[in-house]
Amino acid sequence: MKHFLFCLLIITTCFQLRSQPLIHAHNDYQQPIPLTNALQYQAFSIEADLYLRNGQLVVAHDPPNGGHGKKDIAAAPALDSLYLQPIIRLFKKYHGRISKSKTYSPVLMIDVKESGEAVLAALIQLLAPHPTIFNRSLNPMAVQIVISGDRGPQSKWTSYPPAILFDGRPYEVYDSATLQRVAFISDNYTNNVTVSDSTSRIQQLVTTIHGKGKLLRLWAIPDNASSWSRLQQLGVDIINTDKVRECRRFFSIQRK
């Protein structure tokens, strides 16, 4: 029941923000000001790619020089310093929320590039001292952690603490308990584009995912206004973009 409530909180947040399209800040750590920019434009989910190096969780798109040597590790920022500590400071500043808003509560999506189980173990240790910041069962305004990429064995998802949810896939089969640990479902845009009729294929995917009570995100989309608008019209819930400011401003103008 607890895990069902966590997923319900994400869906509730979605409806609270429905006047504003949901935006996924893809590879946010590559932005000039990571986290800050995404929060300013109220991104629904904020993505950080993660590796485990010598016991430290570091944020990088590719393994730093293959992941060998102390110098390589030092070049990649730590998850703790780049995201977790700034989030903790914001929660102290705003007394249990990440911003002045009384409804905005983002997802921090961790895209694990390798060694999923080991990364999860290290991540849980980092999150444990801050339950009211990263656990929505204790604080509805907490930042929800969602694991993507190498998510470890699906059979173990239900054994993780409530701070951890997972990014699902449309081709995966879940029992009821595991489905409750799925925050939303994502797929590659190119998997749903055909020469004949990509519109009906995406609409069918939307119907299927919504039938499971989940939100849909497509990654690797054409990152432009025409694509953002089309995907929203087709019912895709979360718009994936590297251009959070431009995307938010585009939809703000569209509403006028």
Coordinates of C-alpha atoms in Angstrom, one line a residue:
M1 CA 0.0 0.0 0.0
K2 CA 2.9 2.4 0.8
H3 CA 4.4 2.0 -2.6
F4 CA 1.1 2.6 -4.3
L5 CA 0.8 5.9 -2.4
F6 CA 4.3 7.0 -3.6
C7 CA 3.2 6.4 -7.3
L8 CA -0.1 8.2 -6.5
L9 CA 1.8 11.2 -5.3
I10 CA 3.7 11.4 -8.5
I11 CA 0.5 11.2 -10.5
T12 CA -1.1 13.8 -8.2
T13 CA 1.8 16.1 -8.8
C14 CA 1.3 15.6 -12.5
F15 CA -2.3 16.8 -12.3
Q16 CA -1.4 19.7 -10.1
L17 CA 1.1 20.8 -12.8
R18 CA -1.3 20.0 -15.7
S19 CA -1.6 23.7 -16.6
Q20 CA 2.1 23.5 -17.2
P21 CA 3.3 20.7 -19.4
L22 CA 5.6 18.2 -17.7
I23 CA 9.3 18.7 -18.7
H24 CA 12.1 16.3 -18.3
A25 CA 15.5 18.0 -18.0
H26 CA 17.6 15.6 -20.0
N27 CA 21.3 15.4 -18.9
D28 CA 20.8 18.4 -16.6
Y29 CA 24.4 18.1 -15.3
Q30 CA 25.6 19.3 -18.7
Q31 CA 23.8 22.7 -18.4
P32 CA 25.8 25.8 -17.4
I33 CA 24.1 25.8 -14.0
P34 CA 22.9 22.2 -13.1
L35 CA 19.8 21.9 -11.0
T36 CA 19.2 25.6 -10.7
N37 CA 18.0 26.1 -14.2
A38 CA 15.7 23.0 -14.0
L39 CA 14.2 24.2 -10.8
Q40 CA 13.7 27.8 -12.1
Y41 CA 11.5 26.4 -14.9
Q42 CA 9.9 23.8 -12.7
A43 CA 11.1 20.7 -14.5
F44 CA 9.1 17.7 -13.5
S45 CA 12.1 15.4 -13.6
I46 CA 15.8 16.2 -13.6
E47 CA 18.3 13.7 -15.0
A48 CA 21.8 12.8 -13.8
D49 CA 24.0 10.0 -15.3
L50 CA 25.8 8.1 -12.7
Y51 CA 28.9 5.9 -12.3
L52 CA 30.5 4.3 -9.2
R53 CA 34.2 4.9 -9.0
N54 CA 36.3 3.8 -6.0
G55 CA 33.2 3.8 -3.8
Q56 CA 32.1 7.3 -4.9
L57 CA 29.1 8.1 -7.1
V58 CA 30.1 10.5 -9.8
V59 CA 28.1 12.2 -12.5
A60 CA 29.3 11.9 -16.1
H61 CA 27.9 11.0 -19.5
D62 CA 30.8 8.6 -20.3
P63 CA 33.2 6.8 -18.0
P64 CA 35.9 9.4 -17.2
N65 CA 38.8 8.2 -19.5
G66 CA 37.6 4.7 -19.1
G67 CA 37.2 5.1 -15.4
H68 CA 40.8 4.5 -14.4
G69 CA 42.9 6.5 -11.9
K70 CA 42.3 9.1 -9.3
K71 CA 42.8 12.0 -11.7
D72 CA 39.9 10.7 -13.8
I73 CA 37.6 10.4 -10.8
A74 CA 38.5 13.9 -9.6
A75 CA 37.4 15.3 -13.0
A76 CA 33.9 14.0 -12.6
P77 CA 31.7 15.8 -10.0
A78 CA 30.2 13.8 -7.2
L79 CA 26.5 13.3 -7.1
D80 CA 26.5 14.4 -3.5
S81 CA 28.1 17.8 -4.2
L82 CA 26.4 18.5 -7.5
Y83 CA 22.8 17.5 -6.5
L84 CA 22.2 16.0 -3.1
Q85 CA 23.8 18.8 -0.9
P86 CA 22.3 21.6 -2.9
I87 CA 18.9 20.0 -2.6
I88 CA 19.4 19.5 1.2
R89 CA 20.3 23.2 1.5
L90 CA 17.2 24.3 -0.4
F91 CA 15.0 22.2 1.9
K92 CA 16.5 23.9 4.9
K93 CA 16.0 27.3 3.3
Y94 CA 12.4 26.7 2.4
H95 CA 11.5 24.7 5.5
G96 CA 10.7 21.3 4.0
R97 CA 10.3 22.2 0.4
I98 CA 12.7 22.7 -2.5
S99 CA 11.3 26.1 -3.4
K100 CA 8.8 28.8 -2.4
S101 CA 6.1 26.8 -4.3
K102 CA 3.7 24.8 -2.1
T103 CA 3.0 22.4 -4.9
Y104 CA 6.2 21.9 -6.9
S105 CA 8.1 18.8 -6.0
P106 CA 10.5 17.4 -8.7
V107 CA 11.9 13.9 -9.5
L108 CA 15.6 13.4 -9.5
M109 CA 16.1 10.7 -12.1
I110 CA 19.4 8.8 -11.8
D111 CA 20.4 7.2 -15.0
V112 CA 22.8 4.4 -13.9
K113 CA 25.3 3.7 -16.6
E114 CA 26.7 0.4 -15.1
S115 CA 26.8 -1.7 -12.0
G116 CA 23.2 -1.1 -11.1
E117 CA 23.0 -3.0 -7.8
A118 CA 26.3 -1.5 -6.5
V119 CA 25.2 2.0 -7.4
L120 CA 21.9 1.5 -5.7
A121 CA 23.6 0.3 -2.5
A122 CA 25.9 3.3 -2.4
L123 CA 23.0 5.7 -3.3
I124 CA 20.8 4.3 -0.5
Q125 CA 23.6 5.0 2.0
L126 CA 23.8 8.6 0.9
L127 CA 20.0 9.2 1.1
A128 CA 19.5 7.4 4.4
P129 CA 20.4 10.4 6.7
H130 CA 17.9 12.6 5.0
P131 CA 14.5 10.7 5.0
T132 CA 12.3 13.8 5.0
I133 CA 14.1 15.2 1.9
F134 CA 14.1 12.0 -0.2
N135 CA 11.1 10.0 1.1
R136 CA 7.6 11.1 0.1
S137 CA 6.0 8.8 2.6
L138 CA 7.4 11.1 5.3
N139 CA 7.2 14.4 3.4
P140 CA 4.9 14.7 0.3
M141 CA 7.2 17.5 -0.9
A142 CA 10.3 15.3 -0.9
V143 CA 12.3 14.9 -4.0
Q144 CA 11.5 11.5 -5.4
I145 CA 14.4 9.4 -6.7
V146 CA 13.7 7.4 -9.8
I147 CA 16.3 4.9 -11.2
S148 CA 16.8 4.5 -14.9
G149 CA 19.4 2.8 -17.1
D150 CA 21.0 -0.2 -15.3
R151 CA 18.2 -0.7 -12.7
G152 CA 19.4 -4.0 -11.3
P153 CA 17.3 -7.1 -11.3
Q154 CA 13.6 -6.4 -11.5
S155 CA 12.9 -9.1 -9.0
K156 CA 14.6 -7.0 -6.3
W157 CA 12.8 -3.7 -6.9
T158 CA 10.3 -4.2 -4.2
S159 CA 13.0 -4.8 -1.6
Y160 CA 14.5 -1.3 -1.9
P161 CA 13.5 1.5 0.6
P162 CA 10.6 3.8 -0.3
A163 CA 12.9 6.6 -1.4
I164 CA 13.7 4.5 -4.6
L165 CA 11.3 4.1 -7.5
F166 CA 12.1 3.0 -11.0
D167 CA 11.7 4.1 -14.6
G168 CA 9.7 1.4 -16.4
R169 CA 9.7 0.2 -20.0
P170 CA 6.6 -0.6 -22.2
Y171 CA 7.9 -4.0 -23.1
E172 CA 8.5 -5.2 -19.6
V173 CA 6.0 -7.3 -17.7
Y174 CA 5.3 -6.4 -14.0
D175 CA 3.4 -8.1 -11.3
S176 CA 1.2 -5.8 -9.2
A177 CA 3.8 -5.2 -6.4
T178 CA 6.5 -4.3 -8.9
L179 CA 4.3 -2.0 -10.9
Q180 CA 3.7 0.0 -7.7
R181 CA 7.5 0.7 -7.7
V182 CA 7.4 2.1 -11.3
A183 CA 7.2 5.9 -11.2
F184 CA 6.6 6.3 -15.0
I185 CA 7.4 4.5 -18.2
S186 CA 9.9 5.6 -20.8
D187 CA 10.8 4.5 -24.3
N188 CA 13.1 5.5 -27.2
Y189 CA 11.2 7.8 -29.6
T190 CA 12.8 6.0 -32.6
N191 CA 11.2 2.8 -31.5
N192 CA 7.8 4.4 -32.2
V193 CA 8.5 6.1 -35.5
T194 CA 7.6 4.3 -38.7
V195 CA 7.4 5.4 -42.2
S196 CA 3.8 4.6 -42.5
D197 CA 2.2 6.0 -39.4
S198 CA 4.1 7.1 -36.3
T199 CA 1.1 9.0 -35.0
S200 CA -1.1 6.0 -34.4
R201 CA 1.8 4.0 -32.9
I202 CA 2.5 6.7 -30.4
Q203 CA -1.2 7.1 -29.6
Q204 CA -1.5 3.4 -29.1
L205 CA 1.5 3.5 -26.7
V206 CA 0.0 6.4 -24.8
T207 CA -3.3 4.4 -24.4
T208 CA -1.4 1.3 -23.2
I209 CA 0.7 3.2 -20.6
H210 CA -2.2 5.2 -19.4
G211 CA -4.2 2.0 -19.0
K212 CA -1.5 0.9 -16.5
G213 CA -2.0 4.2 -14.6
K214 CA 1.4 5.5 -15.5
L215 CA 2.9 8.5 -17.2
L216 CA 4.8 8.2 -20.5
R217 CA 8.1 9.8 -21.5
L218 CA 9.9 9.4 -24.8
W219 CA 13.6 10.1 -25.1
A220 CA 15.8 10.9 -28.1
I221 CA 13.0 13.1 -29.5
P222 CA 13.6 15.8 -32.1
D223 CA 14.3 18.6 -29.6
N224 CA 12.4 21.5 -31.1
A225 CA 9.1 23.3 -30.7
S226 CA 7.3 21.4 -33.4
S227 CA 8.1 18.0 -31.8
W228 CA 7.3 19.2 -28.3
S229 CA 3.9 20.4 -29.4
R230 CA 3.1 17.3 -31.5
L231 CA 4.0 14.9 -28.6
Q232 CA 1.9 16.8 -26.2
Q233 CA -1.0 16.7 -28.5
L234 CA -0.6 12.9 -28.9
G235 CA -0.8 12.5 -25.1
V236 CA 2.9 12.0 -24.2
D237 CA 3.0 13.2 -20.6
I238 CA 6.6 14.1 -20.1
I239 CA 8.5 16.2 -22.7
N240 CA 12.1 15.2 -22.9
T241 CA 14.4 18.1 -23.6
D242 CA 17.9 19.6 -23.3
K243 CA 16.3 23.1 -23.7
V244 CA 14.3 23.4 -20.5
R245 CA 14.0 27.2 -20.6
E246 CA 13.0 27.3 -24.3
C247 CA 10.6 24.5 -23.8
R248 CA 8.9 26.1 -20.8
R249 CA 8.6 29.5 -22.6
F250 CA 7.2 27.8 -25.7
F251 CA 4.4 26.2 -23.8
S252 CA 3.8 29.4 -21.8
I253 CA 3.3 31.3 -25.1
Q254 CA 1.0 28.6 -26.5
R255 CA -1.3 29.0 -23.5
K256 CA -1.9 32.7 -24.1

